[in-house]
Steps between C-alpha positions, in 0.01 A plus 500: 500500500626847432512773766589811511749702757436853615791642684502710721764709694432420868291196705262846595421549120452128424258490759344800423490368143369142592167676754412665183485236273342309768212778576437476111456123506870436334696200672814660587807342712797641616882370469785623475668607166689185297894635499444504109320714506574761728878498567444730843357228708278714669192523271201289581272383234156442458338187301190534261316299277581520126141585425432773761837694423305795306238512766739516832691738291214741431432453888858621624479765267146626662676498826849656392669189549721463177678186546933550430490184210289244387657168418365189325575167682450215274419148605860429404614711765596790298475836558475841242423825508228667403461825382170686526 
């Protein structure tokens, strides 16, 4: 199955990010950020649904929350960018 990452900067934001989703009826859960993808290691990420990307974005963006990246994690275990 294919999910989708949001990162975030902080464990605050992610779980800022994750009651929102959840208040709109989007499953969200919280982990930290894969090392490929964020070489910092302090970035904590937050896991969506490949078919309810568009609507938790247009959520986060009602409540000001725009997310730092997006990533793709494939059921391979891959992980890419993308840009919105």
């Amino acid at each position: 199955m294919v999910y989708y990452l949001i990162i975030c900067r902080s464990l605050t934001y992610a779980q800022r990010t994750a009651a929102a989703l959840e208040r709109a009826g989007i499953t969200a859960h919280i982990l930290r950020a894969p090392k490929v993808v964020d070489q910092a290691g302090c970035s904590h990420a937050v896991k969506v649904s490949e078919r309810r990307l568009a609507d938790a974005l247009l959520v986060l963006s009602r409540v000001g929350l725009s997310p730092k990246r997006v990533y793709v994690m494939s059921s391979d275990g891959s992980y890419k960018e993308v840009l919105l």
